[in-house]
Coordinates of C-alpha atoms in Angstrom, one line a residue:
X29 CA -58.7 113.5 147.7
X30 CA -60.3 116.8 148.3
X31 CA -58.0 118.9 146.3
X32 CA -58.4 116.7 143.3
X33 CA -62.1 116.9 143.6
X34 CA -61.9 120.7 143.7
X35 CA -59.5 120.9 140.7
X36 CA -61.9 118.7 138.8
X37 CA -65.3 120.2 139.7
X38 CA -64.8 123.9 140.2
X39 CA -66.2 126.0 137.4
X40 CA -66.2 129.8 137.4
X41 CA -67.7 132.0 134.8
X42 CA -64.9 134.1 133.3
X43 CA -67.3 136.9 132.7
X44 CA -68.0 137.3 136.5
X45 CA -64.5 136.1 137.9
X46 CA -61.2 137.3 136.4
X47 CA -59.4 134.5 134.5
X48 CA -56.3 135.2 136.5
X49 CA -58.0 134.3 139.6
X50 CA -59.4 131.1 138.1
X51 CA -56.0 130.0 137.0
X52 CA -54.3 130.8 140.4
X53 CA -57.0 129.0 142.3
X54 CA -56.7 125.9 139.9
X55 CA -52.8 125.8 140.5
X56 CA -53.1 126.3 144.2
X57 CA -55.7 123.5 144.4
X58 CA -53.4 121.3 142.3
X59 CA -50.4 121.9 144.5
X60 CA -48.4 123.5 141.7
X61 CA -45.9 126.2 142.4
X62 CA -45.8 129.2 140.2
X63 CA -44.5 132.7 140.0
X64 CA -44.9 135.9 138.1
X65 CA -42.1 136.7 135.6
X66 CA -40.6 140.0 136.6
X67 CA -40.2 141.8 133.2
X68 CA -41.8 142.3 129.9
X69 CA -40.5 142.5 126.4
X70 CA -43.8 143.4 125.0
X71 CA -45.7 143.1 121.7
X72 CA -45.9 139.7 120.2
X73 CA -43.0 138.3 122.5
X74 CA -44.6 138.7 125.8
X75 CA -43.6 135.2 126.7
X76 CA -40.1 135.3 125.3
X77 CA -37.1 134.8 127.6
X78 CA -33.6 136.3 127.4
X79 CA -30.7 134.1 128.4
X80 CA -28.4 137.1 128.4
X81 CA -29.6 138.0 131.7
X82 CA -31.0 136.5 134.8
X83 CA -34.6 137.8 134.5
X84 CA -37.2 136.3 132.2
X85 CA -38.7 138.9 129.9
X86 CA -42.5 138.2 130.8
X87 CA -45.5 140.2 131.8
X88 CA -46.4 141.6 135.1
X89 CA -49.2 140.1 137.2
X90 CA -51.7 142.4 135.6
X91 CA -50.6 144.6 132.8
X92 CA -52.9 147.8 132.6
X93 CA -52.1 148.7 129.2
X94 CA -52.8 145.4 127.2
X95 CA -54.8 143.5 130.1
X96 CA -52.3 140.7 129.9
X97 CA -51.3 138.5 132.8
X98 CA -48.7 135.7 132.8
X99 CA -47.9 133.1 135.4
X100 CA -44.7 130.8 135.0
X101 CA -44.2 127.3 136.4
X102 CA -42.0 124.3 135.6
X103 CA -43.4 120.9 134.7
X104 CA -41.2 117.7 134.6
X105 CA -41.8 114.8 132.2
X106 CA -40.0 111.7 131.4
X107 CA -37.3 113.3 129.4
X108 CA -36.9 116.7 130.6
X109 CA -38.4 119.8 132.6
X110 CA -40.1 122.5 130.9
X111 CA -40.8 126.0 131.6
X112 CA -44.6 126.6 131.1
X113 CA -46.3 130.0 130.9
X114 CA -49.8 130.7 131.1
X115 CA -50.8 133.9 129.5
X116 CA -54.3 135.6 130.0
X117 CA -55.6 138.3 128.0
X118 CA -58.7 139.7 129.9
X119 CA -60.1 142.1 127.2
X120 CA -60.0 139.3 124.6
X121 CA -61.0 136.5 127.0
X122 CA -58.2 134.5 125.6
X123 CA -55.9 132.1 127.4
X124 CA -52.7 130.9 125.9
X125 CA -50.4 128.1 127.2
X126 CA -46.7 128.0 126.2
X127 CA -44.4 125.1 127.0
X128 CA -40.8 125.7 126.2
X129 CA -38.1 123.0 125.4
X130 CA -34.9 123.5 127.4
X131 CA -32.5 123.4 124.5
X132 CA -31.9 126.0 121.9
X133 CA -31.5 124.8 118.3
X134 CA -28.1 125.7 116.6
X135 CA -28.4 127.8 113.4
X136 CA -27.1 125.0 111.3
X137 CA -29.8 122.6 112.5
X138 CA -32.9 124.9 112.5
X139 CA -34.0 124.0 108.9
X140 CA -34.2 120.4 110.0
X141 CA -35.9 121.3 113.2
X142 CA -38.5 123.3 111.4
X143 CA -39.3 120.3 109.2
X144 CA -39.6 118.1 112.3
X145 CA -42.1 120.7 113.8
X146 CA -44.0 121.1 110.6
X147 CA -44.4 117.1 110.5
X148 CA -45.7 116.9 114.0
X149 CA -48.1 119.9 113.8
X150 CA -49.8 118.3 110.9
X151 CA -50.7 115.5 113.2
X152 CA -51.7 117.4 116.3
X153 CA -55.2 117.9 117.2
X154 CA -54.5 120.8 119.7
X155 CA -51.5 123.2 119.8
X156 CA -48.5 123.8 117.6
X157 CA -44.8 123.7 117.9
X158 CA -42.9 126.8 117.0
X159 CA -39.3 127.6 116.4
X160 CA -37.9 131.1 116.8
X161 CA -35.2 131.5 114.2
X162 CA -33.8 134.5 116.1
X163 CA -32.5 132.4 119.0
X164 CA -33.5 128.7 118.3
X165 CA -36.1 128.4 120.9
X166 CA -38.7 125.7 120.4
X167 CA -42.0 125.8 122.2
X168 CA -45.6 124.5 122.0
X169 CA -48.3 127.1 121.9
X170 CA -51.9 126.4 122.7
X171 CA -54.5 129.2 122.5
X172 CA -58.1 129.1 123.8
X173 CA -60.8 131.7 123.2
X174 CA -63.0 131.7 126.4
X175 CA -65.5 134.4 125.3
X176 CA -68.9 133.3 126.2
X177 CA -67.7 130.1 127.9
X178 CA -67.3 129.0 131.4
X179 CA -63.8 128.4 132.6
X180 CA -63.3 125.5 134.8
X181 CA -60.4 123.8 136.5
X182 CA -60.8 120.5 134.6
X183 CA -60.4 122.7 131.2
X184 CA -57.3 124.1 132.6
X185 CA -56.0 120.8 133.5
X186 CA -56.6 119.5 130.0
X187 CA -55.0 122.5 128.3
X188 CA -51.9 122.5 130.5
X189 CA -51.5 118.8 130.7
X190 CA -52.0 118.1 127.0
X191 CA -49.5 120.9 126.1
X192 CA -46.8 119.5 128.5
X193 CA -47.4 115.9 127.5
X194 CA -47.1 116.8 123.8
X195 CA -43.8 118.6 124.2
X196 CA -42.4 115.6 126.3
X197 CA -43.7 113.1 123.7
X198 CA -41.8 114.7 120.8
X199 CA -38.8 116.2 122.6
X200 CA -36.6 113.1 122.1
X201 CA -37.3 113.1 118.4
X202 CA -36.3 116.8 118.1
X203 CA -33.2 116.1 119.9
X204 CA -32.3 113.1 117.7
X205 CA -32.9 115.5 114.6
X206 CA -30.7 118.3 116.0
X207 CA -27.8 116.2 117.6
X208 CA -27.9 112.9 115.9
X209 CA -28.8 114.1 112.4
X210 CA -31.9 111.9 112.1
X211 CA -34.2 112.3 109.3
X212 CA -37.2 114.6 110.6
X213 CA -39.8 112.0 109.2
X214 CA -38.2 109.0 110.9
X215 CA -37.8 110.9 114.2
X216 CA -41.4 111.9 114.3
X217 CA -42.6 108.2 113.5
X218 CA -40.4 107.0 116.4
X219 CA -42.1 109.3 118.7
X220 CA -45.4 108.3 117.7
X221 CA -44.8 104.6 117.3
X222 CA -41.9 103.7 119.6
X223 CA -43.2 103.8 123.2
X224 CA -45.4 106.9 122.3
X225 CA -47.9 106.1 125.1
X226 CA -45.1 105.5 127.6
X227 CA -43.5 108.9 126.6
X228 CA -46.6 110.6 127.3
X229 CA -48.3 108.9 130.2
X230 CA -45.2 109.5 132.5
X231 CA -45.9 113.3 132.4
X232 CA -49.4 113.7 133.8
X233 CA -50.3 112.8 137.5
X234 CA -49.8 115.9 139.6
X235 CA -53.4 116.9 139.0
X236 CA -54.5 113.3 140.2
X237 CA -51.9 112.9 142.9
X238 CA -51.3 116.5 144.1
X239 CA -47.8 115.6 145.1
X240 CA -45.3 117.7 143.2
X241 CA -45.0 119.6 140.1
X242 CA -44.1 116.5 138.1
X243 CA -47.0 115.2 135.9
X244 CA -47.9 111.8 135.4
X245 CA -51.0 109.7 134.7
X246 CA -52.2 106.2 134.6
X247 CA -53.9 106.8 131.2
X248 CA -53.1 108.1 127.8
X249 CA -56.0 110.7 127.7
X250 CA -53.5 113.5 126.8
X251 CA -51.9 111.6 123.9
X252 CA -52.2 113.5 120.5

């Protein structure tokens, strides 16, 4: 359809057109709803949330001090829904995608969850899983340096979809480690070998269908 064509073919030079507007135009063309998180924690925690209040501690639409912009959306896969943050640093010409898992890891299980994340990370071609020992949050982070490059809707689709698909693929293994005391190595292998493609392909179709913020696809191109 026309929106899909726009999302695939539009290319905008990041040097001539702010990255924030490129991302917004991509999300609009793809039919994905997004919002601007209302508050900021700052420093290296610009995308950290705080469950003690009703506000997400994220950046303003455009921060004059550090030239950082953040947009938030929710993506739904086969196993759960994931808050996703797109952070743009205009001075550095850097784009960072964060996909948060919806479960905080209990302190007693954080060592095992960390081992699971390390094992997964060693096999990933793009992005990495991170565990915050302060509150048990697990997220995937993917950073892209856009300096001297042309930012396109197709590139954004790849970065966002691969990030979300990777989290959805490994989320069941993480839950098995944390709540069923499964060995991290076995849990990772289950994710990779037991219906691994099915676990991934269910998460990526919005950019093709333009129907809802749920992601599905008829191919395994985002599988890592």
